Short mmCIF file of C-alpha atoms in Angstrom, two decimals:
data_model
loop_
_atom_site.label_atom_id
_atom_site.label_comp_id
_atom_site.label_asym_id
_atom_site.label_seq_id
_atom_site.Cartn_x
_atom_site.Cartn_y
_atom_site.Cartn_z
CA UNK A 4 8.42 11.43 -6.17
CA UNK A 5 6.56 8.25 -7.20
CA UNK A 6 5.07 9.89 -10.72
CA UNK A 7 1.65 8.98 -9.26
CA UNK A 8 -0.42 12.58 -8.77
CA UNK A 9 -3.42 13.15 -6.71
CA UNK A 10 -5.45 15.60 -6.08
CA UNK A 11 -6.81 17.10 -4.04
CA UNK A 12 -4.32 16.90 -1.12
CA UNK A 13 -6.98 18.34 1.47
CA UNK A 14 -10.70 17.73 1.77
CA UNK A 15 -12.83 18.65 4.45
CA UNK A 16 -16.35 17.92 3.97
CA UNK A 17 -19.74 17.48 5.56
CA UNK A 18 -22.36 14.24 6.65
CA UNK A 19 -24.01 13.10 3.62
CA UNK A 20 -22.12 15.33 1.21
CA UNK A 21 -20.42 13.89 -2.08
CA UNK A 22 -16.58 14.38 -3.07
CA UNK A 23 -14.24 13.54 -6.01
CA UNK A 24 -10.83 12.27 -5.56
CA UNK A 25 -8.89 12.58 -8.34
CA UNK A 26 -5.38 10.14 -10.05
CA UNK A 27 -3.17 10.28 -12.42
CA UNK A 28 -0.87 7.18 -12.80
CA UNK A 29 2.78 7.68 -13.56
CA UNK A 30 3.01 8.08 -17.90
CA UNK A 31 2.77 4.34 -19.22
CA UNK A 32 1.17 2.56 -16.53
CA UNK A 33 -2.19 0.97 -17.09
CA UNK A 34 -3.46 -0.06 -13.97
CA UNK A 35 -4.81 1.86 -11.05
CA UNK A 36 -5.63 0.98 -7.84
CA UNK A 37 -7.07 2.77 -4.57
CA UNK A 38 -6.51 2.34 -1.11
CA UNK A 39 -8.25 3.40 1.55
CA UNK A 40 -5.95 3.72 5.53
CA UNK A 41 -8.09 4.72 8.80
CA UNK A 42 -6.27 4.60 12.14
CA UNK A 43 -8.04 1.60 12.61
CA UNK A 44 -8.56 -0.12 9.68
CA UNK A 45 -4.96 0.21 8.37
CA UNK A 46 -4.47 -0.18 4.52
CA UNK A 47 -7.56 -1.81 2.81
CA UNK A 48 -7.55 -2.23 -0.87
CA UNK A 49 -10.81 -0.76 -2.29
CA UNK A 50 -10.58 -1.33 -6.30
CA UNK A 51 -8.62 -1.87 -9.17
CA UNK A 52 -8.85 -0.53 -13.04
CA UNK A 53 -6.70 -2.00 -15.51
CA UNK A 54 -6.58 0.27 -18.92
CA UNK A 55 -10.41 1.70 -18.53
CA UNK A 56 -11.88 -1.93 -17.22
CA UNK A 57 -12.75 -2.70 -13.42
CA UNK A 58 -10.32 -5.58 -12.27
CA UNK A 59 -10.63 -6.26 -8.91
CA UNK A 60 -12.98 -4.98 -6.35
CA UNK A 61 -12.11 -5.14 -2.05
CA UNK A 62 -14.07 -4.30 0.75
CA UNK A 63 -16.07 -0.88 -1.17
CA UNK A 64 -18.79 0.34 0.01
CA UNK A 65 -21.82 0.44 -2.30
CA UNK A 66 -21.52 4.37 -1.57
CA UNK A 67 -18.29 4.46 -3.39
CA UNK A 68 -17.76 4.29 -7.53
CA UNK A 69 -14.70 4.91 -9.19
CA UNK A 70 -13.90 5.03 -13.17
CA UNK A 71 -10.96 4.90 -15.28
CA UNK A 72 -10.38 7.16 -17.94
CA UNK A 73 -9.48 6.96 -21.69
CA UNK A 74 -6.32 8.75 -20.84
CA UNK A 75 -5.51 6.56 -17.87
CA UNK A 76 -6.60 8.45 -15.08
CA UNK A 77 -9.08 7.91 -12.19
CA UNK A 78 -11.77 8.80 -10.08
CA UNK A 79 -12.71 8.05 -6.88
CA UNK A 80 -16.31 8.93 -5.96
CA UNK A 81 -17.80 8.95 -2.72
CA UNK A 82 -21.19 9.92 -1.59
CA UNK A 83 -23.42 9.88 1.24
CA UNK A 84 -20.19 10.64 3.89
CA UNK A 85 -20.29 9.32 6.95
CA UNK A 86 -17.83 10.50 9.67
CA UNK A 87 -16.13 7.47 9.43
CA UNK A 88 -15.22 7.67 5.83
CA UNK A 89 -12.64 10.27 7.23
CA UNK A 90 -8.99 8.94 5.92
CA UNK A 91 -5.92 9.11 4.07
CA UNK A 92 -7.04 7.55 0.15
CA UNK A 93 -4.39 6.28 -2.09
CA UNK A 94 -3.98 5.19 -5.31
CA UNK A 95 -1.05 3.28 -6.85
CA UNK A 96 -0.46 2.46 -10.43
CA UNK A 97 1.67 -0.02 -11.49
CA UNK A 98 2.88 -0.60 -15.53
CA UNK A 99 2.09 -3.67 -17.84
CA UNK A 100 3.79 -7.23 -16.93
CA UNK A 101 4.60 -5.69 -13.56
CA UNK A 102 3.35 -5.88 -10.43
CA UNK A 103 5.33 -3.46 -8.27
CA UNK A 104 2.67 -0.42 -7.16
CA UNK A 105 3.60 3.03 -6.70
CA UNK A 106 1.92 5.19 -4.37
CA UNK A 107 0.58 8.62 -5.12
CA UNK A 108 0.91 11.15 -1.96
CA UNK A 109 -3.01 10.61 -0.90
CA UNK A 110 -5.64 12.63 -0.41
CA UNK A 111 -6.77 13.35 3.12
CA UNK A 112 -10.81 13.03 3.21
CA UNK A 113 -11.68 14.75 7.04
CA UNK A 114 -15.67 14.72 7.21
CA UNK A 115 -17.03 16.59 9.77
CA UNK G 3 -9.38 -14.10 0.71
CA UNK G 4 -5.52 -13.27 1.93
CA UNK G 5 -4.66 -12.26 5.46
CA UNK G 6 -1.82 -10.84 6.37
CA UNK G 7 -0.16 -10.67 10.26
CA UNK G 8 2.55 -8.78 11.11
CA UNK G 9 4.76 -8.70 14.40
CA UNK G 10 5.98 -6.45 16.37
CA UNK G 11 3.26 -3.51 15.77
CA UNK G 12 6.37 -1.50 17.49
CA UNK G 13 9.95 -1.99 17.80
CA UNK G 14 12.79 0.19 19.09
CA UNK G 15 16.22 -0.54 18.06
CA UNK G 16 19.95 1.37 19.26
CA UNK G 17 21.36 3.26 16.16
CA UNK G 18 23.30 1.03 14.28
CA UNK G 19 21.55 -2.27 15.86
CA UNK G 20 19.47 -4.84 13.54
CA UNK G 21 15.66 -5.03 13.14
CA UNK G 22 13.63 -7.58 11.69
CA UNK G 23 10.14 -7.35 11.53
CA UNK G 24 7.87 -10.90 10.61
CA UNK G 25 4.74 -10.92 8.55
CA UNK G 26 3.20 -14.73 7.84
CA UNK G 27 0.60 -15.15 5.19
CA UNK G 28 -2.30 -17.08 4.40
CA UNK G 29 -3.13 -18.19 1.01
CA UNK G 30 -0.29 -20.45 -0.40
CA UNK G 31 -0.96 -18.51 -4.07
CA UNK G 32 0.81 -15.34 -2.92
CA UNK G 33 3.94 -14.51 -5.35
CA UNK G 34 4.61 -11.85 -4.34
CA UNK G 35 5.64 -9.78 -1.44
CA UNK G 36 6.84 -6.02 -1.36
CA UNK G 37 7.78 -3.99 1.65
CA UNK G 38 6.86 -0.48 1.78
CA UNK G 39 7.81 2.19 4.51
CA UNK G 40 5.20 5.09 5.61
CA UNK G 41 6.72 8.45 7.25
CA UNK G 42 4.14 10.19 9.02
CA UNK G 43 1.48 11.67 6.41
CA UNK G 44 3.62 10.56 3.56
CA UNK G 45 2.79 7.86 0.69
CA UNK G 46 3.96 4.31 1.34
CA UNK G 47 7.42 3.86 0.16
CA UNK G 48 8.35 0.44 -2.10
CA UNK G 49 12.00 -0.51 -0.38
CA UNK G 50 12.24 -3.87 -1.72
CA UNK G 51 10.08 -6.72 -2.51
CA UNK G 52 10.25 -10.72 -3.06
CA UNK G 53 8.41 -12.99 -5.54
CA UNK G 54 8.03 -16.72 -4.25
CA UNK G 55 10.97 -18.09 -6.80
CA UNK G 56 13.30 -16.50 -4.52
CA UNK G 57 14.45 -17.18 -0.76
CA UNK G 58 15.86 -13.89 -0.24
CA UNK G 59 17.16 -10.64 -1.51
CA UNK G 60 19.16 -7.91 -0.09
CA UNK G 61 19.57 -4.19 -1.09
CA UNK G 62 22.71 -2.41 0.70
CA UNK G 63 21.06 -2.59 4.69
CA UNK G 64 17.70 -3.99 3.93
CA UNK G 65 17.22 -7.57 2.95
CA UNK G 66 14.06 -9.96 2.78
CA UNK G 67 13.70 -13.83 3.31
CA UNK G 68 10.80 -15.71 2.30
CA UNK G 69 10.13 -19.01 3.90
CA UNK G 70 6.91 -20.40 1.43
CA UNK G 71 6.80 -23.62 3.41
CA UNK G 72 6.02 -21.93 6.65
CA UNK G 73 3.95 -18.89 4.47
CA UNK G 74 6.33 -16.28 6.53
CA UNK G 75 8.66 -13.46 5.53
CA UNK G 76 10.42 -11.02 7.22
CA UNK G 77 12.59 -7.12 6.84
CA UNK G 78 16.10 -7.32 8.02
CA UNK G 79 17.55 -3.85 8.52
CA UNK G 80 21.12 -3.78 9.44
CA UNK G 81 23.43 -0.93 11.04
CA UNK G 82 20.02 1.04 11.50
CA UNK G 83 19.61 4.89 11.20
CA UNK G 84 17.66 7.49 12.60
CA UNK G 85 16.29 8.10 9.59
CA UNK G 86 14.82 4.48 9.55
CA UNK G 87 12.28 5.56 11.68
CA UNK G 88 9.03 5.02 10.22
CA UNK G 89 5.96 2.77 9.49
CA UNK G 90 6.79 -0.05 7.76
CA UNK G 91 4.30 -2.49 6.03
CA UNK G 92 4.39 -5.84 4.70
CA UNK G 93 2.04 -7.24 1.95
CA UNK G 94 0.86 -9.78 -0.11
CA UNK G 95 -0.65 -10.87 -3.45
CA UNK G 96 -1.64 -13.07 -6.02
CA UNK G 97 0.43 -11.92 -8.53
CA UNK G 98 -0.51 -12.46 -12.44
CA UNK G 99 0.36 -9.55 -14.14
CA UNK G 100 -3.50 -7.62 -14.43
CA UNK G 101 -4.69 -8.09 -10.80
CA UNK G 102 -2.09 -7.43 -8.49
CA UNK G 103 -4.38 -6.42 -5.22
CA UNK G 104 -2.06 -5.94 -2.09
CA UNK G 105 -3.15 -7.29 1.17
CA UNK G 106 -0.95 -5.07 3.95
CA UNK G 107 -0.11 -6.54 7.30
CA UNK G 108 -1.22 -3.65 10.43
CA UNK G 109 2.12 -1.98 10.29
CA UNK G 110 5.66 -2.03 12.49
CA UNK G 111 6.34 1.56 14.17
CA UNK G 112 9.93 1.74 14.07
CA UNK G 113 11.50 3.73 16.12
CA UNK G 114 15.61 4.18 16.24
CA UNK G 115 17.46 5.41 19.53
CA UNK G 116 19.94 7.62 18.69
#
């Protein structure tokens, strides 16, 4: 167990709908990052929040937000779903003056 | 931006043989490079990492060298167990401490022959 939570572990969805995907970083850690990994993408870094302020931003599509909270964690939004948003989302956290991640145990987005 | 490459995409290996799986980088400001190993549906799994002030490191049966002339670094897995089977990914970033983003390599399928 990595101390990184996320829920939900299942979501099955619809074209065009909206879903939230939910982290919570292990206690201390400041930064937050999520992960997107597709059969045939692989792992693709989609965007980082480091104590409530975006850090870094990857390959996100304009369809997807995210936010950090004042208590640390964060939300993944994604809207408009496409089929091919269907995949395993991570985040990882990762403490102050460090740079090792730690992976939560993903949510798996299935849009139908 | 980084790219990462990383060879073989599969390996199998006799119990108790050695694997070594390569990655090679691009962008000469990479410090840092963990390892991480993925069981099927299951998180990715931190199992040892490098920063670019070291050659190499080594944790019981795993160990990782980093050649930063060549921009190439590579898993050694010694005496290997079924139970090594997996996914295993390397990475790389620009490390400094508030913007760690981790460029992954395409994966190694491991697979161990009892």
């Amino acid at each position: 167990d990595s101390g990184v939570t996320q829920t939900p572990k299942h979501l099955i969805t619809a074209t065009g709908q909206r879903v939230t995907l939910r982290c919570s970083p292990r206690s201390g850690d400041l930064s937050v990052y999520w992960y997107q990994q597709s059969l045939d993408q692989g792992l693709q870094f989609l965007i980082q929040y480091y104590n409530g302020e975006e850090r870094a931003k990857g390959n996100i599509l304009e369809r997807f937000s995210a936010q950090q909270f004042p208590d640390l964690h964060s939300e993944l939004n994604l809207s408009s779903l496409e089929l091919g948003d269907s995949a395993l989302y991570f985040c990882a956290s990762s403490g102050a003056g460090t740079d090792t991640q730690y992976f939560g145990p993903g949510t798996r987005l299935t849009v139908l | 931006g980084e790219n990462v490459e990383q060879h073989p995409s599969t390996l199998s290996v006799q119990e108790g043989d050695s694997a070594v799986i390569k990655c090679t980088y691009s962008d000469s400001a990479s410090n840092y490079f963990p390892w991480y190993k993925q069981e099927l549906g299951k998180r990715p799994q931190l199992i040892i990492d490098i920063r670019s002030n070291v050659g190499e490191k080594k944790d019981q049966r795993i160990a990782v060298t980093l050649n930063k002339t060549a921009k190439h670094f590579s898993l050694h897995i010694t005496e290997t167990q079924p139970e090594d089977s997996a996914v295993y990914f390397c990475a790389a970033s620009n490390s400094n401490f508030g913007n760690e983003k981790l460029t992954f390599g395409t994966g190694t399928r491991l697979t161990i022959i009892p």
